[in-house]
Short mmCIF file of C-alpha atoms in Angstrom, two decimals:
data_model
loop_
_atom_site.label_atom_id
_atom_site.label_comp_id
_atom_site.label_asym_id
_atom_site.label_seq_id
_atom_site.Cartn_x
_atom_site.Cartn_y
_atom_site.Cartn_z
CA MET A 23 28.37 19.82 -7.36
CA THR A 24 29.24 22.64 -4.96
CA ARG A 25 26.77 23.04 -2.16
CA ASP A 26 26.36 23.40 1.59
CA THR A 27 25.59 19.83 2.57
CA THR A 28 26.09 20.18 6.29
CA PRO A 29 22.81 21.79 7.40
CA LEU A 30 20.40 19.42 5.71
CA LEU A 31 22.51 16.39 6.36
CA ALA A 32 22.07 17.10 10.04
CA LEU A 33 18.42 17.93 9.47
CA LEU A 34 17.54 14.87 7.46
CA ALA A 35 19.44 12.22 9.30
CA CYS A 36 18.27 12.27 12.83
CA CYS A 37 17.17 8.72 12.29
CA GLY A 38 20.43 7.82 10.59
CA LEU A 39 22.42 9.66 13.30
CA VAL A 40 25.90 8.41 14.12
CA LEU A 41 27.90 9.78 17.04
CA ALA A 42 31.63 9.33 16.66
CA GLY A 43 33.35 9.07 20.05
CA VAL A 44 35.80 11.41 21.74
CA ALA A 45 37.32 10.33 25.05
CA ALA A 46 35.41 11.21 28.25
CA GLY A 47 36.89 13.67 30.70
CA VAL A 48 37.86 16.33 28.15
CA PRO A 49 38.67 19.51 30.12
CA LEU A 50 36.51 22.55 29.37
CA ASP A 51 36.97 26.18 30.43
CA ALA A 52 36.11 25.91 34.12
CA THR A 53 37.28 26.55 37.63
CA PRO A 54 38.19 23.24 39.33
CA THR A 55 36.65 22.59 42.74
CA ALA A 56 38.07 19.63 44.66
CA ALA A 57 34.88 19.26 46.72
CA ASN A 58 33.05 18.12 43.60
CA ASP A 59 35.45 15.27 42.91
CA ALA A 60 33.82 11.87 42.46
CA PRO A 61 36.18 9.30 40.90
CA THR A 62 33.30 7.01 39.94
CA ALA A 63 31.24 9.68 38.17
CA SER A 64 31.07 9.34 34.38
CA VAL A 65 29.04 10.12 31.26
CA ALA A 66 29.46 8.56 27.80
CA LEU A 67 27.36 9.34 24.76
CA GLY A 68 29.13 6.60 22.80
CA ASP A 69 28.92 5.53 19.17
CA GLN A 70 25.37 4.68 18.21
CA GLN A 71 22.88 4.16 15.40
CA ASN A 72 19.85 6.22 16.31
CA ASN A 73 16.38 4.64 16.25
CA CYS A 74 14.38 7.72 17.20
CA ASN A 75 10.89 7.96 15.68
CA GLU A 76 10.71 11.77 15.88
CA PRO A 77 12.66 13.19 12.93
CA PHE A 78 15.25 15.92 13.50
CA SER A 79 14.38 16.16 17.22
CA LEU A 80 17.03 16.49 19.89
CA THR A 81 15.36 13.54 21.58
CA CYS A 82 17.32 11.45 19.09
CA VAL A 83 20.41 11.72 21.32
CA THR A 84 21.01 8.67 23.51
CA ALA A 85 23.59 8.20 26.28
CA GLU A 86 25.47 4.94 26.23
CA SER A 87 25.98 5.16 30.00
CA TYR A 88 26.39 7.52 32.94
CA THR A 89 27.04 7.24 36.66
CA LEU A 90 26.00 9.89 39.19
CA PRO A 91 27.06 8.66 42.66
CA ASP A 92 25.02 11.33 44.49
CA GLY A 93 22.29 11.89 41.89
CA GLY A 94 21.89 14.99 39.78
CA PHE A 95 21.47 15.91 36.11
CA ILE A 96 22.89 15.47 32.59
CA ALA A 97 23.18 18.68 30.54
CA VAL A 98 23.82 18.64 26.79
CA TYR A 99 25.51 21.56 25.00
CA ASP A 100 25.78 22.23 21.26
CA GLY A 101 28.87 22.83 19.15
CA ASP A 102 28.97 26.51 20.11
CA GLY A 103 28.92 25.60 23.79
CA GLU A 104 25.30 26.72 24.30
CA LEU A 105 22.93 24.71 26.46
CA LEU A 106 20.52 22.51 24.50
CA PHE A 107 18.67 20.71 27.29
CA VAL A 108 18.93 19.27 30.78
CA THR A 109 17.32 15.95 31.51
CA GLY A 110 17.31 12.96 33.73
CA GLY A 111 16.79 10.68 30.78
CA SER A 112 14.35 7.80 30.26
CA ASP A 113 14.31 4.32 28.78
CA SER A 114 11.75 5.13 26.09
CA GLY A 115 12.29 8.80 25.34
CA VAL A 116 8.64 9.46 26.16
CA GLU A 117 8.75 10.29 29.89
CA THR A 118 10.94 13.34 30.59
CA ILE A 119 12.29 14.00 34.09
CA ASP A 120 14.94 16.35 35.46
CA TYR A 121 16.46 14.76 38.54
CA ILE A 122 18.41 11.51 38.31
CA GLU A 123 18.52 9.28 41.37
CA PRO A 124 22.01 8.12 42.47
CA GLY A 125 23.30 5.18 40.48
CA SER A 126 24.56 3.95 37.12
CA TYR A 127 22.46 3.88 33.93
CA ASN A 128 22.91 2.38 30.47
CA GLU A 129 21.31 3.14 27.08
CA ARG A 130 19.19 6.07 28.19
CA VAL A 131 17.41 8.42 25.79
CA LEU A 132 18.29 11.98 26.76
CA ALA A 133 14.80 13.37 26.18
CA GLY A 134 14.75 17.17 26.20
CA GLY A 135 11.86 19.19 27.52
CA GLY A 136 12.46 19.30 31.30
CA SER A 137 12.77 22.46 33.38
CA VAL A 138 15.33 23.70 30.85
CA ALA A 139 13.65 23.36 27.44
CA PRO A 140 15.82 23.17 24.30
CA PRO A 141 16.16 26.40 22.28
CA ARG A 142 15.47 24.49 19.04
CA ASP A 143 13.79 21.31 17.85
CA ILE A 144 16.51 20.12 15.50
CA LEU A 145 20.19 20.34 14.81
CA VAL A 146 20.77 22.41 11.70
CA GLU A 147 24.44 21.58 11.13
CA SER A 148 26.97 18.92 11.93
CA GLN A 149 28.64 19.69 15.23
CA THR A 150 30.10 18.33 18.45
CA LEU A 151 27.68 17.71 21.31
CA THR A 152 28.93 17.86 24.89
CA ALA A 153 27.29 16.01 27.77
CA VAL A 154 28.14 17.19 31.31
CA ALA A 155 27.32 15.41 34.60
CA PHE A 156 26.03 17.81 37.30
CA ARG A 157 25.31 17.40 40.98
CA ASP A 158 22.11 18.60 42.65
CA THR A 159 24.21 20.91 44.81
CA ASP A 160 21.33 22.74 46.51
CA GLY A 161 19.24 19.60 46.92
CA ASP A 162 16.07 21.02 45.32
CA ARG A 163 15.98 18.32 42.63
CA LEU A 164 15.70 21.04 39.94
CA PRO A 165 18.55 21.89 37.55
CA ASP A 166 20.39 25.20 37.80
CA VAL A 167 23.28 24.81 35.36
CA PRO A 168 25.26 27.29 33.20
CA GLN A 169 23.86 28.35 29.85
CA THR A 170 27.26 27.87 28.19
CA THR A 171 30.37 25.78 28.71
CA THR A 172 32.48 28.92 29.23
CA ASP A 173 32.30 28.36 33.00
CA LEU A 174 30.69 25.11 34.06
CA PHE A 175 30.92 26.20 37.72
CA ALA A 176 28.80 29.33 37.20
CA GLY A 177 25.51 27.72 38.22
CA THR A 178 24.15 26.72 41.61
CA ASP A 179 24.44 23.04 40.66
CA GLN A 180 28.12 22.17 40.27
CA PRO A 181 29.57 19.65 37.83
CA TYR A 182 30.93 16.35 38.99
CA THR A 183 34.72 16.39 38.67
CA VAL A 184 37.57 13.90 38.56
CA SER A 185 40.83 15.40 39.76
CA GLY A 186 39.20 18.82 39.49
CA THR A 187 38.16 18.38 35.85
CA PRO A 188 34.42 18.35 34.96
CA VAL A 189 33.02 14.96 33.95
CA THR A 190 32.04 15.32 30.28
CA ASP A 191 31.88 13.52 26.96
CA GLU A 192 32.09 15.03 23.49
CA GLN A 193 30.68 13.35 20.40
CA ASP A 194 30.70 14.49 16.77
CA VAL A 195 27.37 14.30 14.95
CA VAL A 196 28.03 12.54 11.64
CA VAL A 197 25.21 12.12 9.13
CA GLY A 198 24.63 9.62 6.32
CA ASP A 199 22.93 9.94 2.91
CA VAL A 200 19.28 10.88 2.51
CA PRO A 201 16.78 9.41 0.03
CA LEU A 202 15.50 12.39 -1.96
CA VAL A 203 14.20 11.13 -5.30
CA ARG A 204 11.73 8.48 -6.39
CA ILE A 205 11.11 7.54 -10.01
CA GLU A 206 7.61 6.26 -10.67
CA PRO A 207 7.32 3.38 -11.08
CA GLY A 208 10.54 2.18 -9.49
CA GLU A 209 12.61 2.10 -6.36
CA GLN A 210 13.47 5.24 -4.48
CA ILE A 211 17.04 6.42 -4.95
CA TYR A 212 19.21 7.16 -1.94
CA ALA A 213 21.17 9.95 -3.58
CA ASP A 214 21.06 13.63 -4.41
CA ASP A 215 22.38 13.22 -7.97
CA VAL A 216 20.29 11.02 -10.26
CA THR A 217 19.86 10.42 -13.99
CA VAL A 218 16.42 9.84 -15.50
CA GLU A 219 14.81 9.70 -18.94
CA SER A 220 12.46 12.16 -20.57
CA GLY A 221 8.88 11.52 -19.53
CA ASP A 222 9.78 9.88 -16.23
CA ARG A 223 7.40 10.89 -13.47
CA LEU A 224 9.52 11.86 -10.46
CA GLU A 225 8.87 12.47 -6.79
CA LEU A 226 11.15 14.66 -4.71
CA ASP A 227 10.73 13.33 -1.22
CA PRO A 228 12.29 14.70 2.00
CA TYR A 229 12.10 11.36 3.77
CA VAL A 230 14.90 10.60 6.18
CA LEU A 231 16.46 7.18 6.51
CA ASP A 232 13.94 4.38 7.19
CA ASP A 233 11.08 6.50 5.80
CA VAL A 234 10.53 8.63 8.89
CA PRO A 235 8.11 11.47 7.98
CA VAL A 236 8.76 15.20 8.30
CA SER A 237 5.37 16.19 9.68
CA GLY A 238 5.59 19.24 11.91
CA PHE A 239 8.24 20.97 9.78
CA GLU A 240 7.91 23.47 6.97
CA VAL A 241 9.22 21.95 3.73
CA GLU A 242 9.93 24.04 0.62
CA TRP A 243 11.14 22.78 -2.78
CA THR A 244 12.43 25.31 -5.35
CA GLN A 245 13.93 24.72 -8.80
CA THR A 246 17.16 26.70 -9.13
CA ALA A 247 18.58 25.54 -12.47
CA GLY A 248 17.65 23.86 -15.76
CA PRO A 249 14.59 24.03 -18.02
CA PRO A 250 11.63 24.97 -15.80
CA VAL A 251 9.24 22.18 -14.82
CA GLU A 252 5.95 22.33 -12.95
CA LEU A 253 6.25 21.10 -9.36
CA THR A 254 2.99 19.60 -8.10
CA ALA A 255 2.53 19.45 -4.35
CA SER A 256 1.22 16.34 -2.64
CA GLU A 257 -1.57 16.27 -0.08
CA ASP A 258 0.55 13.93 2.05
CA ALA A 259 1.30 16.06 5.12
CA GLU A 260 3.45 13.32 6.61
CA ARG A 261 6.02 13.65 3.82
CA SER A 262 5.44 16.87 1.84
CA PRO A 263 6.85 15.55 -1.46
CA VAL A 264 6.47 17.24 -4.84
CA PHE A 265 6.08 15.66 -8.29
CA PHE A 266 7.20 16.61 -11.77
CA THR A 267 7.66 15.06 -15.19
CA ALA A 268 11.12 15.07 -16.74
CA PRO A 269 11.00 17.26 -19.89
CA GLU A 270 11.62 16.06 -23.44
CA VAL A 271 15.29 16.52 -24.36
CA SER A 272 17.58 15.58 -27.24
CA THR A 273 20.78 16.14 -25.25
CA PRO A 274 21.31 15.71 -21.49
CA VAL A 275 20.25 18.60 -19.27
CA THR A 276 20.50 19.01 -15.50
CA LEU A 277 17.70 20.26 -13.26
CA THR A 278 18.65 21.47 -9.78
CA PHE A 279 16.22 21.67 -6.89
CA ARG A 280 16.73 23.19 -3.46
CA LEU A 281 15.10 21.66 -0.40
CA ARG A 282 14.66 23.89 2.64
CA VAL A 283 13.36 22.48 5.92
CA THR A 284 12.44 24.78 8.83
CA ASP A 285 11.56 23.69 12.34
CA GLY A 286 9.08 25.26 14.75
CA GLN A 287 11.70 27.65 16.10
CA ASN A 288 12.77 28.97 12.69
CA ASN A 289 15.98 26.95 12.42
CA THR A 290 16.56 26.18 8.74
CA GLY A 291 18.56 23.60 6.84
CA THR A 292 19.01 23.34 3.07
CA ASP A 293 20.23 20.80 0.54
CA PHE A 294 20.21 20.43 -3.24
CA VAL A 295 19.39 17.58 -5.59
CA ASN A 296 20.51 17.41 -9.23
CA VAL A 297 18.40 15.50 -11.74
CA THR A 298 20.07 14.85 -15.09
CA VAL A 299 17.53 14.18 -17.86
CA VAL A 300 18.58 12.17 -20.92
CA GLN A 301 16.66 11.27 -24.10
CA ARG A 302 14.19 8.44 -23.59
CA THR A 303 15.02 5.04 -25.04
CA GLY A 304 11.56 3.53 -24.50
CA PRO A 305 7.88 4.54 -24.17
CA ASN A 306 6.74 7.01 -21.53
CA SER A 307 3.61 5.03 -20.74
CA THR A 308 3.35 1.34 -19.84
CA VAL A 309 0.80 -1.26 -18.80
CA THR A 310 1.41 -4.55 -16.98
CA PHE A 311 -1.24 -7.27 -17.34
CA ALA A 312 -0.34 -10.47 -15.46
CA ASP A 313 -1.75 -13.95 -16.06
CA GLY A 314 -4.42 -15.02 -13.57
CA GLU A 315 -8.10 -15.55 -12.84
CA THR A 316 -10.83 -13.06 -13.56
CA GLN A 317 -12.75 -11.23 -10.85
CA ALA A 318 -16.47 -10.94 -10.14
CA GLY A 319 -17.41 -14.11 -12.00
CA GLY A 320 -15.71 -13.36 -15.29
CA THR A 321 -16.92 -9.75 -15.46
CA GLN A 322 -13.72 -7.99 -14.35
CA VAL A 323 -9.97 -8.20 -14.77
CA VAL A 324 -7.30 -6.45 -12.72
CA LEU A 325 -4.22 -4.88 -14.33
CA GLU A 326 -1.08 -5.01 -12.22
CA SER A 327 0.06 -1.46 -13.04
CA VAL A 328 -0.57 1.37 -15.48
CA GLU A 329 1.62 4.41 -16.13
CA LEU A 330 0.25 7.26 -18.25
CA ASP A 331 2.19 10.41 -19.05
CA GLU A 332 -0.93 12.41 -19.99
CA GLY A 333 -3.86 10.53 -18.48
CA GLY A 334 -6.44 8.44 -20.34
CA PHE A 335 -7.89 4.92 -20.24
CA VAL A 336 -7.00 1.26 -20.53
CA THR A 337 -9.09 -1.04 -22.71
CA VAL A 338 -9.18 -4.82 -22.69
CA ARG A 339 -9.55 -6.51 -26.04
CA ASP A 340 -10.50 -10.05 -27.04
CA ALA A 341 -8.84 -11.24 -30.24
CA GLY A 342 -11.55 -13.87 -30.55
CA LEU A 343 -14.01 -11.12 -31.49
CA GLY A 344 -12.06 -10.26 -34.63
CA THR A 345 -9.31 -7.89 -35.67
CA ASP A 346 -11.50 -4.80 -35.86
CA THR A 347 -9.97 -2.30 -33.44
CA THR A 348 -13.28 -1.07 -32.02
CA GLY A 349 -15.20 -4.35 -32.19
CA SER A 350 -12.59 -6.21 -30.13
CA VAL A 351 -12.89 -3.88 -27.13
CA ILE A 352 -14.72 -5.75 -24.36
CA GLY A 353 -13.77 -3.61 -21.36
CA VAL A 354 -12.51 -0.18 -20.38
CA SER A 355 -11.21 1.38 -17.17
CA GLU A 356 -12.45 4.59 -15.64
CA TYR A 357 -10.50 7.74 -16.53
CA LEU A 358 -6.96 7.61 -15.10
CA ASP A 359 -4.94 10.73 -14.33
CA ALA A 360 -1.33 11.06 -15.45
CA GLY A 361 0.99 9.04 -13.24
CA THR A 362 1.27 5.52 -11.94
CA HIS A 363 -1.72 3.38 -10.94
CA GLU A 364 -1.66 -0.08 -9.37
CA SER A 365 -4.34 -2.82 -9.31
CA VAL A 366 -6.49 -1.13 -11.95
CA VAL A 367 -9.92 -2.77 -12.23
CA VAL A 368 -11.47 -3.03 -15.70
CA ASP A 369 -15.16 -3.93 -16.01
CA LEU A 370 -15.91 -6.19 -18.96
CA PHE A 371 -18.86 -6.05 -21.36
CA ASP A 372 -19.75 -2.50 -20.33
CA VAL A 373 -18.18 -0.22 -22.93
CA PRO A 374 -19.69 3.09 -24.09
CA GLY A 375 -20.86 2.71 -27.70
CA ALA A 376 -20.70 -1.13 -27.69
CA SER A 377 -23.31 -3.85 -27.16
CA PHE A 378 -22.68 -7.47 -26.14
CA GLU A 379 -24.61 -10.73 -26.20
CA ARG A 380 -22.94 -12.04 -23.06
CA GLU A 381 -22.31 -10.84 -19.53
CA ARG A 382 -19.01 -12.56 -18.74
CA LEU A 383 -16.00 -14.26 -20.29
CA SER A 384 -16.19 -17.80 -21.61
CA ILE A 385 -15.23 -20.55 -19.20
CA GLY A 386 -11.59 -21.60 -19.46
CA SER A 387 -8.45 -19.68 -20.37
CA GLN A 388 -8.06 -17.08 -23.08
CA THR A 389 -5.61 -14.37 -24.06
CA LEU A 390 -6.73 -10.81 -23.49
CA THR A 391 -4.84 -7.65 -24.43
CA ALA A 392 -4.65 -4.43 -22.40
CA VAL A 393 -4.26 -1.30 -24.57
CA LEU A 394 -3.48 2.23 -23.37
CA HIS A 395 -5.68 5.03 -24.77
CA ARG A 396 -5.37 8.81 -24.67
CA ASP A 397 -8.22 11.14 -23.81
CA THR A 398 -7.79 13.02 -27.07
CA ASP A 399 -10.91 15.18 -26.73
CA GLY A 400 -10.25 15.97 -23.05
CA ASP A 401 -13.75 15.09 -21.82
CA ARG A 402 -12.60 12.26 -19.49
CA THR A 403 -15.14 9.98 -21.19
CA PHE A 404 -14.12 6.99 -23.31
CA ASP A 405 -15.33 7.72 -26.86
CA PHE A 406 -13.11 5.43 -28.92
CA VAL A 407 -15.79 2.84 -29.77
CA ALA A 408 -18.70 5.28 -30.11
CA SER A 409 -16.65 7.48 -32.48
CA GLY A 410 -15.54 4.56 -34.63
CA GLY A 411 -11.94 5.04 -33.51
CA ALA A 412 -11.79 8.78 -34.26
CA ALA A 413 -11.48 9.87 -30.60
CA ASP A 414 -9.35 8.63 -27.72
CA ALA A 415 -6.83 6.80 -29.89
CA PRO A 416 -4.28 4.41 -28.36
CA TYR A 417 -0.94 5.56 -26.99
CA THR A 418 1.82 4.60 -29.43
CA TYR A 419 5.59 4.30 -29.44
CA GLU A 420 7.43 4.17 -32.77
CA GLY A 421 4.09 3.57 -34.49
CA ASP A 422 2.90 0.66 -32.31
CA SER A 423 0.17 0.70 -29.68
CA LEU A 424 1.31 0.26 -26.09
CA THR A 425 -0.13 -3.07 -24.96
CA ASP A 426 0.39 -6.11 -22.77
CA ASP A 427 -1.12 -9.60 -23.08
CA ALA A 428 -2.27 -11.93 -20.31
CA LEU A 429 -3.65 -15.45 -20.14
CA VAL A 430 -6.87 -14.98 -18.18
CA THR A 431 -8.86 -17.85 -16.70
CA TYR A 432 -12.50 -17.92 -15.72
CA PRO A 433 -13.12 -21.30 -14.00
CA GLY A 434 -16.91 -21.20 -14.39
CA TYR A 435 -19.33 -22.19 -11.64
CA TYR A 436 -22.69 -23.93 -11.54
CA GLN A 437 -25.40 -25.04 -9.16
CA VAL A 438 -27.36 -28.30 -9.33
CA ASP A 439 -30.91 -28.11 -7.97
CA LEU A 440 -33.31 -30.99 -7.31
CA ILE A 441 -36.77 -29.44 -7.50
CA GLY A 442 -40.39 -30.36 -7.68
CA GLY A 443 -41.99 -29.43 -11.02
CA LEU A 444 -40.51 -27.81 -14.12
CA PRO A 445 -37.41 -25.58 -14.11
CA TYR A 446 -37.17 -21.88 -14.90
CA ASP A 447 -34.79 -20.67 -17.58
CA ARG A 448 -33.42 -17.96 -15.28
CA LEU A 449 -33.01 -17.30 -11.57
CA GLY A 450 -31.87 -14.14 -9.87
CA PRO A 451 -32.22 -10.41 -10.61
CA HIS A 452 -32.64 -10.90 -14.36
CA ALA A 453 -35.61 -13.27 -13.86
CA ASP A 454 -39.31 -12.54 -13.25
CA ASN A 455 -39.65 -15.57 -10.95
CA ASP A 456 -38.40 -16.31 -7.43
CA PHE A 457 -35.71 -18.76 -6.37
CA TYR A 458 -36.99 -22.28 -5.75
CA ALA A 459 -36.54 -22.01 -1.97
CA ASP A 460 -38.46 -18.75 -1.68
CA SER A 461 -41.85 -18.76 0.02
CA GLY A 462 -43.64 -18.27 -3.29
CA GLU A 463 -42.08 -21.49 -4.66
CA ASN A 464 -41.14 -23.85 -1.82
CA ARG A 465 -40.04 -26.64 -4.19
CA LEU A 466 -36.30 -27.02 -3.70
CA LEU A 467 -35.35 -30.42 -2.22
CA ARG A 468 -31.53 -30.48 -2.56
CA TRP A 469 -28.75 -28.31 -4.02
CA ALA A 470 -25.06 -28.67 -4.78
CA HIS A 471 -22.33 -26.31 -6.05
CA GLY A 472 -19.69 -27.14 -8.64
CA GLU A 473 -16.86 -25.69 -10.68
CA VAL A 474 -16.65 -26.37 -14.38
CA VAL A 475 -12.87 -26.73 -14.61
CA GLU A 476 -12.54 -28.75 -11.39
CA PRO A 477 -16.05 -30.07 -10.60
CA ARG A 478 -15.14 -32.18 -7.57
CA GLU A 479 -13.40 -29.32 -5.80
CA PHE A 480 -16.72 -27.71 -4.82
CA PHE A 481 -19.17 -30.52 -5.46
CA GLU A 482 -19.26 -31.64 -1.84
CA SER A 483 -20.77 -28.25 -0.95
CA GLN A 484 -24.42 -29.28 -0.90
CA GLY A 485 -27.41 -29.51 1.40
CA ASN A 486 -31.13 -30.06 1.96
CA ALA A 487 -33.82 -27.44 1.54
CA TRP A 488 -37.31 -27.23 3.12
CA PRO A 489 -39.89 -27.68 0.34
CA ASN A 490 -43.68 -27.66 0.60
CA ALA A 491 -45.52 -30.26 2.68
CA THR A 492 -46.40 -32.49 -0.32
CA LEU A 493 -42.77 -32.80 -1.42
CA ARG A 494 -41.61 -33.41 2.16
CA GLN A 495 -44.16 -36.22 2.60
CA CYS A 496 -43.88 -37.83 -0.83
CA VAL A 497 -40.25 -37.48 -1.95
CA GLY A 498 -37.04 -38.66 -0.33
CA ALA A 499 -33.64 -37.79 -1.84
CA GLY A 500 -30.06 -38.87 -1.25
CA LEU A 501 -26.84 -36.94 -1.91
CA ILE A 502 -26.18 -35.46 -5.31
CA GLU A 503 -23.29 -37.52 -6.69
CA TYR A 504 -20.62 -36.65 -9.28
CA ASP A 505 -19.74 -39.20 -11.98
CA GLU A 506 -16.21 -38.38 -13.13
CA THR A 507 -16.28 -40.85 -16.02
CA ASN A 508 -19.41 -39.45 -17.64
CA ASP A 509 -19.11 -35.91 -16.22
CA THR A 510 -22.66 -36.04 -14.86
CA ALA A 511 -24.51 -35.34 -11.64
CA SER A 512 -27.09 -37.79 -10.31
CA VAL A 513 -29.36 -38.19 -7.31
CA ARG A 514 -31.36 -41.18 -6.03
CA VAL A 515 -35.00 -40.31 -5.23
CA THR A 516 -37.88 -42.28 -3.79
CA VAL A 517 -41.55 -41.47 -4.28
CA THR A 518 -43.51 -42.68 -1.23
CA GLU A 519 -46.23 -45.33 -1.55
CA GLY A 520 -49.70 -43.84 -1.54
CA CYS A 521 -48.59 -40.54 -3.04
CA ALA A 522 -49.68 -39.27 -6.41
CA PRO A 523 -47.07 -39.21 -9.22
CA GLN A 524 -44.47 -36.49 -8.63
CA THR A 525 -42.79 -34.39 -11.33
CA LEU A 526 -39.13 -33.90 -10.37
CA THR A 527 -36.31 -32.05 -12.13
CA LEU A 528 -32.53 -32.18 -11.70
CA ALA A 529 -31.42 -28.82 -13.13
CA VAL A 530 -27.99 -27.25 -13.68
CA TYR A 531 -27.57 -23.45 -13.62
CA ASP A 532 -24.57 -21.40 -14.69
CA LYS A 533 -23.59 -18.73 -12.13
CA PRO A 534 -20.70 -16.25 -11.71
CA ARG A 535 -18.99 -17.45 -8.52
CA VAL A 536 -18.67 -20.01 -5.74
CA GLY A 537 -21.61 -20.31 -3.37
CA PHE A 538 -25.06 -18.75 -3.50
CA SER A 539 -25.94 -15.07 -3.68
CA ARG A 540 -29.32 -13.54 -4.39
CA GLU A 541 -27.46 -10.83 -6.35
CA ASP A 542 -26.12 -13.33 -8.92
CA ASN A 543 -27.90 -14.20 -12.14
CA GLN A 544 -28.26 -17.92 -12.84
CA THR A 545 -29.01 -19.36 -16.28
CA LEU A 546 -30.30 -22.87 -17.00
CA VAL A 547 -27.78 -24.90 -19.02
CA ALA A 548 -29.12 -28.49 -18.62
CA SER A 549 -31.96 -30.35 -16.93
CA THR A 550 -33.66 -33.72 -16.64
CA THR A 551 -37.39 -33.82 -15.80
CA ARG A 552 -39.42 -36.94 -15.04
CA THR A 553 -42.88 -37.66 -13.63
CA LEU A 554 -42.46 -40.58 -11.21
CA THR A 555 -44.90 -42.97 -9.56
CA PRO A 556 -44.10 -44.45 -6.13
CA ASP A 557 -40.76 -46.27 -6.38
CA THR A 558 -37.02 -45.50 -6.31
CA TYR A 559 -35.24 -43.86 -9.24
CA THR A 560 -32.01 -42.17 -10.25
CA LEU A 561 -32.11 -38.78 -11.98
CA THR A 562 -29.02 -37.86 -14.01
CA VAL A 563 -28.04 -34.61 -15.76
CA ASP A 564 -25.02 -33.65 -17.85
CA LEU A 565 -22.72 -31.10 -16.27
CA PRO A 566 -21.52 -28.16 -18.35
CA ASP A 567 -18.12 -28.22 -19.99
CA GLU A 568 -16.05 -25.18 -20.97
CA ASN A 569 -18.11 -24.65 -24.12
CA GLU A 570 -21.55 -24.93 -22.56
CA ALA A 571 -21.60 -22.93 -19.33
#
């Protein structure tokens, strides 16, 4: 590829800047003055890897060391010998001062912006920078130095000299590669010549090394060769990337794009990137569905990633509901635009055109299948089930739907309640009655939480409630205990002498998650009810297994 790499390489690599050393004390066009001699004066830019956080700025230049026996200034000139800035330097590059107190300094950021402001924000081509050590000849602590290196003695403030030669250091600005292209999904490529497949979604990104943004600069991408593609701008002002989809091809073609970056003072750098597109060897769209637990109490699953070349939906299917393509759909995502999406949430048992007899997955592990669907009618609404499969058909590759399977686990949770009186079939938002501890009931004595797959893990989470006065006076209860052998819960209760017979129930409710929430529906799965005269008893109830809860 033939191109002018120099301007943009300087532009885009401030934060990958390397200064290659040239010996200090290089004579420049000047008139020697013996009175300025100072054998200990020195300045050295030195080889360095720049860590500046302001891209392309001249504040990226750092001096390795300098010594000014009588104080003064450091001036930096560009490759044409024109003054860039004069500064006293700072440790951080944030505070900018002009005058340098007498002494020796190491690792100082030469931050521009003092009394002599730089004529540009960035370097637009590789070049040799020259640092010159100046005295404060007139003692006003303000720099008055020449605008060019043609005559370094032309200003009021004279350069330090050694044997009549100005104290200087010259360093070549050498720039490394720039990451320009990202392929979605995938790693970004640190190159300006890449090969991709048809249908790949690409991002042209003017990031510099270490992902430093280009905010504050005008960035322009233009296609200059190859079959035309639509460049879509990003709203990311920190980076100003553009996106496009590699076109369908039967033989390799090369697309060329020009990147032009302009600073605030109209200095411009350009570079080119070539993207070679070859025929695709696999599907354009993919879905990744990893094994794991469900979310929201068995009512949601999360897909690791989805890539769609034309937008659409992802359904989740349960083979246990049969082989019918519409009847097996138990969940669907919201509409997804073309591109790559991560951590895609799919709500289960809420599918347009379908009805279900359950609210969540069965307890235990089961295999679910994620299937990619097109939005064939363009209405951004999932119509596959409602249309009997006529609309929003699956994405396919070589005749097969694009899918991924995952082993999904819903552990199942329950709550055990010791209550006065008879139990309700339902608790929570789907019930007409209150919870047992509410003021309208006041009949909950004890509660405990459990998990179906590992009951003991949560079973120690339990506590007392504050029931009505009769239950407080007439019933005493111990801890709710778990019997691993029989997979039961039991509690020892005592009805106080002198009290009337008490009807007590040990009830087990299925619920969607750990702990208690008034927003969760609970459904009765087992209970034991007894009317007890004064004495001590043990109430026992079977806990749900994976087929019951």
